[in-house]
Amino acid sequence: MEPKIFQQIENGKKVDFGDILSKSFNLFGKVWVDGLVHAVITLLVMIPFLILIYAPIAPLYIDMFQHMGDTYYEPDIEQYFSIPFLIGWMFVVFILAFLIQPVVFSITGHFLIKCKNEDMGTNDVAGGYFKLAKEHFGKLLLLSLATAGISMLAVLLCYFPIFYVMVPLHLMLPIFVFNPTLSSGKIINASFKLGNKYWLIVFGLMIVSGLIASLGTLICVIGVLATTYFQHIVTYYFYKDSVGFENA
């Protein structure tokens, strides 16, 4: 039997671009502190990951920094690293990137649940920031691999398809968060079905919310961290207005 979410998508009503943005601004005023906390936690999780990536190749960057401004300088990579080392380093980076993604998904998913609780007055058990990763790490890892694979295929097809797939890929997380019992395959199918139906409006919401989220750069680092999660509020409202919740 087909999961109910496919029927919800099929029967989804028309969504209003301006209404979603308006409600997102209202909710942002209530949850911006939560968004800031989630952004800081994400940053703290990423710092060790970035150290592990860049520490092995730090000597090359130091040498390049010391020769900054020298137009005749050409870094001799073989002076610092052997070919087997570079291959091993790229492999480790590849593995670490996929291992960290489920954790980032978990933090973002936790924020989406917080948005629902604040907006609808519900008391869904959000758990800790890493609860989703603990309970569904394998599923989140498969979704990460699928996202990377679909994106790479789109790039190989001369880049233009990436504009198409970026919408359903963006919708995978909310579909998973609010339907955690779905299999990875069903989540992917549902995200493409939902993305196909509302592609233009979701694409527009992604562009506009991304621009609004980047406004935090005007007030430096804290501003960026405070506004970066605005786009997830917009995603939450799109999901609510298009798919909805059974217990609403």
Short mmCIF file of C-alpha atoms in Angstrom, two decimals:
data_model
loop_
_atom_site.label_atom_id
_atom_site.label_comp_id
_atom_site.label_asym_id
_atom_site.label_seq_id
_atom_site.Cartn_x
_atom_site.Cartn_y
_atom_site.Cartn_z
CA MET A 1 0.00 0.00 0.00
CA GLU A 2 1.32 3.43 -0.97
CA PRO A 3 2.20 5.70 2.00
CA LYS A 4 -0.40 8.37 2.75
CA ILE A 5 2.03 11.22 2.04
CA PHE A 6 1.72 10.53 -1.69
CA GLN A 7 -2.05 11.07 -1.46
CA GLN A 8 -1.44 14.24 0.58
CA ILE A 9 0.88 15.54 -2.14
CA GLU A 10 -1.59 14.63 -4.86
CA ASN A 11 -4.39 16.46 -3.04
CA GLY A 12 -2.18 19.35 -1.97
CA LYS A 13 -3.74 22.77 -2.29
CA LYS A 14 -2.31 25.82 -3.99
CA VAL A 15 0.29 27.62 -1.87
CA ASP A 16 0.73 31.38 -1.68
CA PHE A 17 4.27 32.70 -2.10
CA GLY A 18 3.69 35.95 -0.22
CA ASP A 19 1.73 34.27 2.57
CA ILE A 20 4.54 31.80 3.23
CA LEU A 21 7.10 34.60 3.47
CA SER A 22 4.83 36.67 5.71
CA LYS A 23 4.25 33.80 8.13
CA SER A 24 7.97 32.98 8.05
CA PHE A 25 8.88 36.50 9.17
CA ASN A 26 6.36 36.27 12.01
CA LEU A 27 7.72 32.93 13.19
CA PHE A 28 11.31 34.10 12.80
CA GLY A 29 10.62 36.74 15.45
CA LYS A 30 9.72 33.93 17.85
CA VAL A 31 12.37 31.32 17.05
CA TRP A 32 15.40 33.35 15.92
CA VAL A 33 17.21 32.54 19.18
CA ASP A 34 16.60 28.81 18.54
CA GLY A 35 17.90 29.31 15.01
CA LEU A 36 21.01 31.02 16.36
CA VAL A 37 21.65 28.16 18.79
CA HIS A 38 21.22 25.55 16.05
CA ALA A 39 23.58 27.47 13.77
CA VAL A 40 26.23 27.69 16.51
CA ILE A 41 25.93 23.96 17.25
CA THR A 42 26.29 23.19 13.54
CA LEU A 43 29.39 25.38 13.40
CA LEU A 44 30.90 23.66 16.46
CA VAL A 45 30.26 20.26 14.88
CA MET A 46 31.91 21.37 11.64
CA ILE A 47 35.09 22.83 13.23
CA PRO A 48 36.70 19.44 14.11
CA PHE A 49 35.74 18.19 10.66
CA LEU A 50 37.46 21.16 8.99
CA ILE A 51 40.54 20.71 11.18
CA LEU A 52 40.80 17.05 10.17
CA ILE A 53 40.57 18.06 6.51
CA TYR A 54 43.00 20.97 6.42
CA ALA A 55 45.56 20.04 9.08
CA PRO A 56 47.36 17.46 6.85
CA ILE A 57 47.80 20.01 4.04
CA ALA A 58 48.56 22.99 6.29
CA PRO A 59 52.29 23.12 5.28
CA LEU A 60 51.32 23.86 1.67
CA TYR A 61 48.96 26.66 2.70
CA ILE A 62 51.61 28.15 4.99
CA ASP A 63 54.12 28.15 2.15
CA MET A 64 51.60 29.77 -0.20
CA PHE A 65 50.83 32.43 2.41
CA GLN A 66 54.51 33.21 2.84
CA HIS A 67 54.87 33.74 -0.92
CA MET A 68 51.67 35.78 -1.26
CA GLY A 69 52.23 38.58 -3.73
CA ASP A 70 55.03 36.77 -5.58
CA THR A 71 53.69 36.52 -9.14
CA TYR A 72 56.46 34.09 -10.11
CA TYR A 73 55.81 31.65 -7.28
CA GLU A 74 54.41 28.24 -8.19
CA PRO A 75 53.73 25.83 -5.31
CA ASP A 76 55.53 22.51 -5.64
CA ILE A 77 52.92 20.09 -4.35
CA GLU A 78 55.22 17.09 -4.74
CA GLN A 79 57.65 18.76 -2.33
CA TYR A 80 55.11 18.31 0.45
CA PHE A 81 52.91 15.38 -0.53
CA SER A 82 53.29 12.13 -2.39
CA ILE A 83 50.65 10.88 -4.82
CA PRO A 84 49.57 8.00 -2.48
CA PHE A 85 49.18 10.56 0.35
CA LEU A 86 46.94 12.81 -1.77
CA ILE A 87 44.81 9.87 -2.86
CA GLY A 88 44.46 8.71 0.75
CA TRP A 89 43.67 12.25 1.90
CA MET A 90 40.92 12.69 -0.70
CA PHE A 91 39.44 9.33 0.28
CA VAL A 92 39.37 10.30 3.97
CA VAL A 93 37.76 13.67 3.13
CA PHE A 94 35.14 11.85 1.05
CA ILE A 95 34.28 9.49 3.94
CA LEU A 96 34.24 12.23 6.58
CA ALA A 97 31.95 14.40 4.45
CA PHE A 98 29.32 11.68 4.33
CA LEU A 99 29.67 10.85 8.03
CA ILE A 100 29.15 14.46 9.09
CA GLN A 101 26.13 15.06 6.86
CA PRO A 102 23.65 12.97 8.90
CA VAL A 103 24.65 14.97 12.00
CA VAL A 104 24.00 18.26 10.20
CA PHE A 105 20.67 16.87 8.93
CA SER A 106 19.77 15.93 12.50
CA ILE A 107 20.40 19.44 13.82
CA THR A 108 18.37 21.03 11.02
CA GLY A 109 15.58 18.49 11.47
CA HIS A 110 15.47 19.32 15.18
CA PHE A 111 14.91 22.97 14.25
CA LEU A 112 12.05 22.08 11.87
CA ILE A 113 10.30 20.26 14.72
CA LYS A 114 10.86 23.30 16.94
CA CYS A 115 9.21 25.45 14.28
CA LYS A 116 6.17 23.17 14.20
CA ASN A 117 5.86 23.20 17.98
CA GLU A 118 6.02 27.00 18.13
CA ASP A 119 3.72 27.54 15.15
CA MET A 120 1.00 25.00 15.94
CA GLY A 121 1.25 24.92 19.72
CA THR A 122 2.08 21.23 19.60
CA ASN A 123 4.45 19.38 21.88
CA ASP A 124 6.12 16.95 19.53
CA VAL A 125 9.07 15.35 21.25
CA ALA A 126 12.00 16.97 19.51
CA GLY A 127 14.57 15.25 21.73
CA GLY A 128 18.17 16.34 21.54
CA TYR A 129 19.88 17.98 18.60
CA PHE A 130 21.39 14.63 17.57
CA LYS A 131 18.35 12.43 18.23
CA LEU A 132 17.49 11.96 14.57
CA ALA A 133 21.08 10.97 13.77
CA LYS A 134 21.12 8.46 16.64
CA GLU A 135 17.83 6.85 15.66
CA HIS A 136 18.06 7.07 11.85
CA PHE A 137 21.77 7.39 11.06
CA GLY A 138 21.67 4.73 8.34
CA LYS A 139 18.68 6.32 6.62
CA LEU A 140 20.22 9.81 6.79
CA LEU A 141 23.47 8.41 5.40
CA LEU A 142 21.61 6.84 2.47
CA LEU A 143 19.85 10.16 1.82
CA SER A 144 23.22 11.92 1.88
CA LEU A 145 24.64 9.44 -0.62
CA ALA A 146 21.55 9.80 -2.81
CA THR A 147 21.81 13.60 -2.69
CA ALA A 148 25.47 13.48 -3.69
CA GLY A 149 24.85 10.93 -6.44
CA ILE A 150 21.90 12.81 -7.95
CA SER A 151 23.81 16.11 -7.78
CA MET A 152 26.90 14.61 -9.46
CA LEU A 153 24.76 13.11 -12.22
CA ALA A 154 23.07 16.48 -12.77
CA VAL A 155 26.46 18.20 -13.01
CA LEU A 156 27.70 15.62 -15.51
CA LEU A 157 24.64 16.43 -17.64
CA CYS A 158 26.01 19.91 -18.33
CA TYR A 159 24.93 21.61 -15.10
CA PHE A 160 21.45 22.70 -16.22
CA PRO A 161 19.69 19.70 -14.60
CA ILE A 162 21.11 20.81 -11.23
CA PHE A 163 18.56 23.64 -11.22
CA TYR A 164 15.83 21.04 -11.52
CA VAL A 165 17.05 18.53 -8.93
CA MET A 166 17.98 21.18 -6.32
CA VAL A 167 14.27 21.61 -5.50
CA PRO A 168 13.38 17.97 -4.70
CA LEU A 169 16.74 17.49 -2.96
CA HIS A 170 15.89 20.48 -0.77
CA LEU A 171 12.57 18.86 0.17
CA MET A 172 14.04 15.54 1.27
CA LEU A 173 14.79 16.70 4.80
CA PRO A 174 11.33 18.02 5.78
CA ILE A 175 9.70 14.94 4.26
CA PHE A 176 11.99 12.73 6.34
CA VAL A 177 11.59 14.78 9.54
CA PHE A 178 7.79 14.72 9.44
CA ASN A 179 7.57 11.17 8.05
CA PRO A 180 10.48 9.33 9.74
CA THR A 181 8.98 5.89 9.19
CA LEU A 182 9.22 6.19 5.39
CA SER A 183 12.00 4.25 3.71
CA SER A 184 14.81 6.14 1.99
CA GLY A 185 13.43 5.24 -1.43
CA LYS A 186 9.94 6.49 -0.55
CA ILE A 187 11.39 9.74 0.81
CA ILE A 188 13.25 10.35 -2.43
CA ASN A 189 10.18 9.51 -4.52
CA ALA A 190 7.98 11.78 -2.40
CA SER A 191 10.47 14.65 -2.62
CA PHE A 192 10.52 14.47 -6.43
CA LYS A 193 6.74 14.17 -6.59
CA LEU A 194 6.34 17.23 -4.35
CA GLY A 195 9.12 19.11 -6.15
CA ASN A 196 7.61 18.45 -9.56
CA LYS A 197 4.22 19.77 -8.46
CA TYR A 198 5.52 22.99 -6.88
CA TRP A 199 8.89 23.40 -8.58
CA LEU A 200 8.64 27.06 -9.57
CA ILE A 201 7.34 28.33 -6.24
CA VAL A 202 9.86 26.28 -4.23
CA PHE A 203 12.70 27.50 -6.42
CA GLY A 204 11.57 31.07 -5.88
CA LEU A 205 11.25 30.56 -2.14
CA MET A 206 14.75 29.07 -2.00
CA ILE A 207 16.25 32.06 -3.83
CA VAL A 208 14.40 34.71 -1.82
CA SER A 209 14.89 33.04 1.58
CA GLY A 210 18.56 32.48 0.79
CA LEU A 211 19.00 36.16 0.02
CA ILE A 212 17.18 37.15 3.21
CA ALA A 213 19.23 34.69 5.26
CA SER A 214 22.44 36.22 3.87
CA LEU A 215 21.46 39.69 5.10
CA GLY A 216 23.06 38.76 8.39
CA THR A 217 26.44 39.44 6.80
CA LEU A 218 25.68 43.13 7.25
CA ILE A 219 26.14 42.71 11.00
CA CYS A 220 29.10 40.31 10.88
CA VAL A 221 29.34 36.74 12.19
CA ILE A 222 26.57 36.86 14.80
CA GLY A 223 24.21 38.30 12.21
CA VAL A 224 24.91 35.47 9.78
CA LEU A 225 24.32 32.85 12.47
CA ALA A 226 21.10 34.56 13.55
CA THR A 227 19.56 34.71 10.07
CA THR A 228 20.95 31.59 8.37
CA TYR A 229 18.09 29.37 9.60
CA PHE A 230 15.40 31.65 8.18
CA GLN A 231 15.34 29.57 5.00
CA HIS A 232 14.37 26.49 7.04
CA ILE A 233 11.38 28.37 8.47
CA VAL A 234 10.27 29.05 4.89
CA THR A 235 10.73 25.35 4.07
CA TYR A 236 8.64 24.40 7.10
CA TYR A 237 5.74 26.64 6.04
CA PHE A 238 5.88 25.39 2.47
CA TYR A 239 5.61 21.81 3.72
CA LYS A 240 2.78 22.72 6.08
CA ASP A 241 0.77 24.53 3.40
CA SER A 242 1.35 21.99 0.62
CA VAL A 243 1.44 18.60 2.35
CA GLY A 244 0.14 19.42 5.80
CA PHE A 245 0.07 17.31 8.96
CA GLU A 246 -2.38 14.54 9.67
CA ASN A 247 -2.80 15.59 13.29
CA ALA A 248 -3.32 19.28 12.48
#
